[in-house]
Backbone as a ProteinNet text record, in pm:
[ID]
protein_1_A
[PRIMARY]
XXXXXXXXXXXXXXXXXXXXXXXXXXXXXXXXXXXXXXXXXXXXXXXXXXXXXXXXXXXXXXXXXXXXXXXXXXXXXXXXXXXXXXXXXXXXXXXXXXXXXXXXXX
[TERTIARY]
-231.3	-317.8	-230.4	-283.1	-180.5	-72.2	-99.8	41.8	128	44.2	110.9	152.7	227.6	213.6	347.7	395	538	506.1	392.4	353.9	495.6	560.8	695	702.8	616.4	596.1	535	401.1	339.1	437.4	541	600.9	694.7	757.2	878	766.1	665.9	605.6	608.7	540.6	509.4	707.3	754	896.6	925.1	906.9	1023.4	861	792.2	686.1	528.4	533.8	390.8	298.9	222.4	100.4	19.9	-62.8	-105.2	-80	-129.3	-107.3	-212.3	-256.7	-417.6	-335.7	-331.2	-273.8	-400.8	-433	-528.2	-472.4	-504.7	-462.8	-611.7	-621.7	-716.9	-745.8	-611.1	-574.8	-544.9	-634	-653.8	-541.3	-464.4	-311.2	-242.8	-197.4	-153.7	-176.7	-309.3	-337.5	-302.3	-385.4	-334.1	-171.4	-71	62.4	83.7	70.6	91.9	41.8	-66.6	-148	12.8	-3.1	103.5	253.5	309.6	416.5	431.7	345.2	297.9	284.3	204.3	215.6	334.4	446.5	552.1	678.2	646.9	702.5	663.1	534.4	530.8	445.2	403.5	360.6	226.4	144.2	32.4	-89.3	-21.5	-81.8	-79.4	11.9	24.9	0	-34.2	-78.3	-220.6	-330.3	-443.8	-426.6	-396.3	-454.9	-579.8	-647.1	-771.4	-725.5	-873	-890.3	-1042.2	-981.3	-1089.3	-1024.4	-1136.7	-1088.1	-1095.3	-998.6	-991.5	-1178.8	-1203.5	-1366.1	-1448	-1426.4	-1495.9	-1478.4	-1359.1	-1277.7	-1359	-1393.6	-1443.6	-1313.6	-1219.3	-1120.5	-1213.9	-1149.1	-1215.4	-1176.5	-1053.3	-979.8	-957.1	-934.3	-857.6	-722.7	-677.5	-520.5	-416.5	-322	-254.1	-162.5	-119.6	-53.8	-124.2	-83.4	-140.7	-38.4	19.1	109.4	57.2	106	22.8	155.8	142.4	186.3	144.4	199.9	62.8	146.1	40.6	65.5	77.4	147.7	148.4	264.5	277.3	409.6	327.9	226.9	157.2	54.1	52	-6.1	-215.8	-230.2	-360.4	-394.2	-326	-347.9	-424.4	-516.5	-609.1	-655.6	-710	-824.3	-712.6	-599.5	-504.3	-522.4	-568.2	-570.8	-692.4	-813	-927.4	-946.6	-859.3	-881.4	-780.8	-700.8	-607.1	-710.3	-717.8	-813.1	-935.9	-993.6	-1113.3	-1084.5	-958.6	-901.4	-876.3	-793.6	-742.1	-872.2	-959.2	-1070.8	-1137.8	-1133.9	-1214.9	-1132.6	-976	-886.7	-815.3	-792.7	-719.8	-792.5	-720.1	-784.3	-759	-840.2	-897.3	-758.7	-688.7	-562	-423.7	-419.7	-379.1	-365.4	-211.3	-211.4	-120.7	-25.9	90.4	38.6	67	88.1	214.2	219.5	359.5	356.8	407.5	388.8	536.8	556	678.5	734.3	734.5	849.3	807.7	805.7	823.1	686	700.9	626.2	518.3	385.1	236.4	222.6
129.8	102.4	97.5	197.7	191.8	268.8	426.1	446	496.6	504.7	540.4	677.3	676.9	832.8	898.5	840.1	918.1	906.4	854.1	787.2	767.7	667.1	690.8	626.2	534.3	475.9	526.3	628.8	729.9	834.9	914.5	980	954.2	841.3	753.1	730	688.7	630.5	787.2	918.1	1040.9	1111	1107.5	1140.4	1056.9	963.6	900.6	857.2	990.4	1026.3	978.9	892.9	866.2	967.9	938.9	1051.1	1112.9	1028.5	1031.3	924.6	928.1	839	910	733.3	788.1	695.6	763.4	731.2	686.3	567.4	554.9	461.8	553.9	562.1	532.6	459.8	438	489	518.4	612.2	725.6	802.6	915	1003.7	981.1	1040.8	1003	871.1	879.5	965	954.6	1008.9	1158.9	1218.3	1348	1400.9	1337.1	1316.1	1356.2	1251.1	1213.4	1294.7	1365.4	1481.6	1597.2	1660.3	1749.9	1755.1	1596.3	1576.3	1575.5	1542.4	1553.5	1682.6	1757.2	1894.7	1974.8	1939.7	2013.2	1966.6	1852.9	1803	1814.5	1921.4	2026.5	1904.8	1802.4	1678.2	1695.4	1760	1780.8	1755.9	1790.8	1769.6	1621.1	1594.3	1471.7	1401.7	1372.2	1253.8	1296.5	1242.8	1277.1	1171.6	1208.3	1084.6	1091.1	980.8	936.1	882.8	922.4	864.8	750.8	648.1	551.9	415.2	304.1	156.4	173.9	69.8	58	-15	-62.4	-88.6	9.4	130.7	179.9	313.1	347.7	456.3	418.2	515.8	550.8	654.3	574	657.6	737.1	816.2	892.1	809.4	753.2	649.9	539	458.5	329	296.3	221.9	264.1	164.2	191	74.8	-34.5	70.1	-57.8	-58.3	-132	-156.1	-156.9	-51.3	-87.7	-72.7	-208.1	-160.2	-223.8	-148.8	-204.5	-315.6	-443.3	-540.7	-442	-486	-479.2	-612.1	-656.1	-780.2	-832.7	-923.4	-1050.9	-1201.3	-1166.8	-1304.2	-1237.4	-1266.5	-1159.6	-1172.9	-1288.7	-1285.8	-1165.9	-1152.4	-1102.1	-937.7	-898	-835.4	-813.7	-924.8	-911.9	-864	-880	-838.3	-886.7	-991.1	-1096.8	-1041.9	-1035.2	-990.3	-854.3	-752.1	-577.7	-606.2	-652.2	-673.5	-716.3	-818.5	-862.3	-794.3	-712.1	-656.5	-524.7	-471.3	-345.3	-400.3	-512.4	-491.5	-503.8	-603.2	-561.5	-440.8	-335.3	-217.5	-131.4	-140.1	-13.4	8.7	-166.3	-198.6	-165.2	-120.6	-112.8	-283.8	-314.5	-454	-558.4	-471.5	-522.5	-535.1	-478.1	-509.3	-630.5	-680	-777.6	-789.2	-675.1	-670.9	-527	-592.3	-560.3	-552.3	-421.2	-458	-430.2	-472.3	-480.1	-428.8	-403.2	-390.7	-449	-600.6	-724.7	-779.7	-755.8	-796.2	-760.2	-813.2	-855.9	-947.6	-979.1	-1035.9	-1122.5
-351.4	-237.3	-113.2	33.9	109.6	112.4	74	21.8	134.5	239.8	419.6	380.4	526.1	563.2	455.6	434.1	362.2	187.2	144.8	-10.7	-80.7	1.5	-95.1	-257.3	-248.3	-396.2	-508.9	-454.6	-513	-560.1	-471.8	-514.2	-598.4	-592.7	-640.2	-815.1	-862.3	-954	-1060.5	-988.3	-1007.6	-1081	-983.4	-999	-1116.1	-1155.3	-1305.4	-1418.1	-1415.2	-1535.5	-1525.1	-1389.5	-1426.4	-1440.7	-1537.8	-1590.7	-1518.2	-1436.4	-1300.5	-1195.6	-1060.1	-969.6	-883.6	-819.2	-742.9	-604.2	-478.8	-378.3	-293.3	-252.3	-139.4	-38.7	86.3	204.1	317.3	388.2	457.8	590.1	641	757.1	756.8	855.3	829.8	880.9	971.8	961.1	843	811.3	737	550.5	573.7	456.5	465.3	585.6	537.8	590.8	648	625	468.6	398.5	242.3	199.8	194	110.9	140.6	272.5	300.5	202.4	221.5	163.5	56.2	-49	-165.5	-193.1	-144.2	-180.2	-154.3	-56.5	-54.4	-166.3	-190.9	-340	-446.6	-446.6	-551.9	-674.3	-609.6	-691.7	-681.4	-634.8	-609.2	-721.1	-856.1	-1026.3	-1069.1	-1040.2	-1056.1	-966.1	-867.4	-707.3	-685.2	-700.9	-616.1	-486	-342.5	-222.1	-220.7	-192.3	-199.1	-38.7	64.2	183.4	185.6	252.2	258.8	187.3	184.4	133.9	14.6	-63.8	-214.7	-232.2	-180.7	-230.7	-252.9	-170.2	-157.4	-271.1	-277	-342	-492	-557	-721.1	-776.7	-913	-966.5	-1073.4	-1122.8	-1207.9	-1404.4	-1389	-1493.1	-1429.6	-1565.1	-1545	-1527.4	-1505.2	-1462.1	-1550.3	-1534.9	-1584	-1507	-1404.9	-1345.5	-1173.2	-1072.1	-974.3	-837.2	-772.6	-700.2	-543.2	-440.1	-368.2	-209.7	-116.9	-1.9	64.8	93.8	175.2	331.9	371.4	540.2	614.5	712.3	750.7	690.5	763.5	718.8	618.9	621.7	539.4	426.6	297.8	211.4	204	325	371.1	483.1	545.5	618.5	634.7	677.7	684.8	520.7	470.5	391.7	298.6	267	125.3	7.5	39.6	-101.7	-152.2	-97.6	-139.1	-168.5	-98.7	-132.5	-307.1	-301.8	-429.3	-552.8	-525.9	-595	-683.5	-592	-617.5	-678.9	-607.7	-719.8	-844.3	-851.7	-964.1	-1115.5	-1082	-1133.5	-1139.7	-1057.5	-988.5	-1118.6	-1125.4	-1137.6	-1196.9	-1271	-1389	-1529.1	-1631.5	-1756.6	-1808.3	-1899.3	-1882	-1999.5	-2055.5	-2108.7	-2005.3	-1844.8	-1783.1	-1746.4	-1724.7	-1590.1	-1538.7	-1507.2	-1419.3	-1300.2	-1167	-1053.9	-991	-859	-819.1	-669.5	-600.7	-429.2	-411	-301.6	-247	-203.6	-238.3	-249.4	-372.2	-466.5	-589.7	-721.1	-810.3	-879.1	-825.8	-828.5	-794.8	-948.4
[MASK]
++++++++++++++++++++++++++++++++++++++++++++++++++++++++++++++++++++++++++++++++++++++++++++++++++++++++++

């Protein structure tokens, strides 16, 4: 969730085997940035970006793990706790319960 304009975590997840990876990006530069870059890293099979909110976004699978950027310096901040939340219910397969942010483990 969030994967901004460079999807470096998407690509980084894709690069060391993930099966698939569903990139959603809410901004529309940034997203289609990441679509571009993705496709010139030839990752295109493996990364679908998805544009729009994780509420709103329908995956086609369940996932296994959950990695997501917060934005902000406080992990409330713009509604994080609650978009997290609601994915991980939304997106997790239901034997899940590890998440990973980009300062640690959740």
């Amino acid at each position: 969730i969030g994967c901004g304009s460079l999807a470096l975590l998407s690509i980084l997840a894709a690069k060391v085997n993930a099966h698939k990876v569903f990139a959603i990006e809410i901004n529309k530069d940034s997203f289609q940035n990441a679509q571009r870059l993705i496709k010139e890293q030839g990752l295109a099979h493996k990364i679908d970006v998805l544009h729009g909110h994780s509420d709103t976004i329908q995956l086609p699978q369940k996932c296994d793990i959950l990695v997501h950027e917060i934005i902000g310096e406080i992990g409330s901040c713009e509604g994080v706790y609650n978009a997290i939340k609601n994915a991980k219910q939304k997106f997790l397969k239901p034997q899940t319960t590890k998440q990973n942010n980009a300062n640690g483990n959740v």
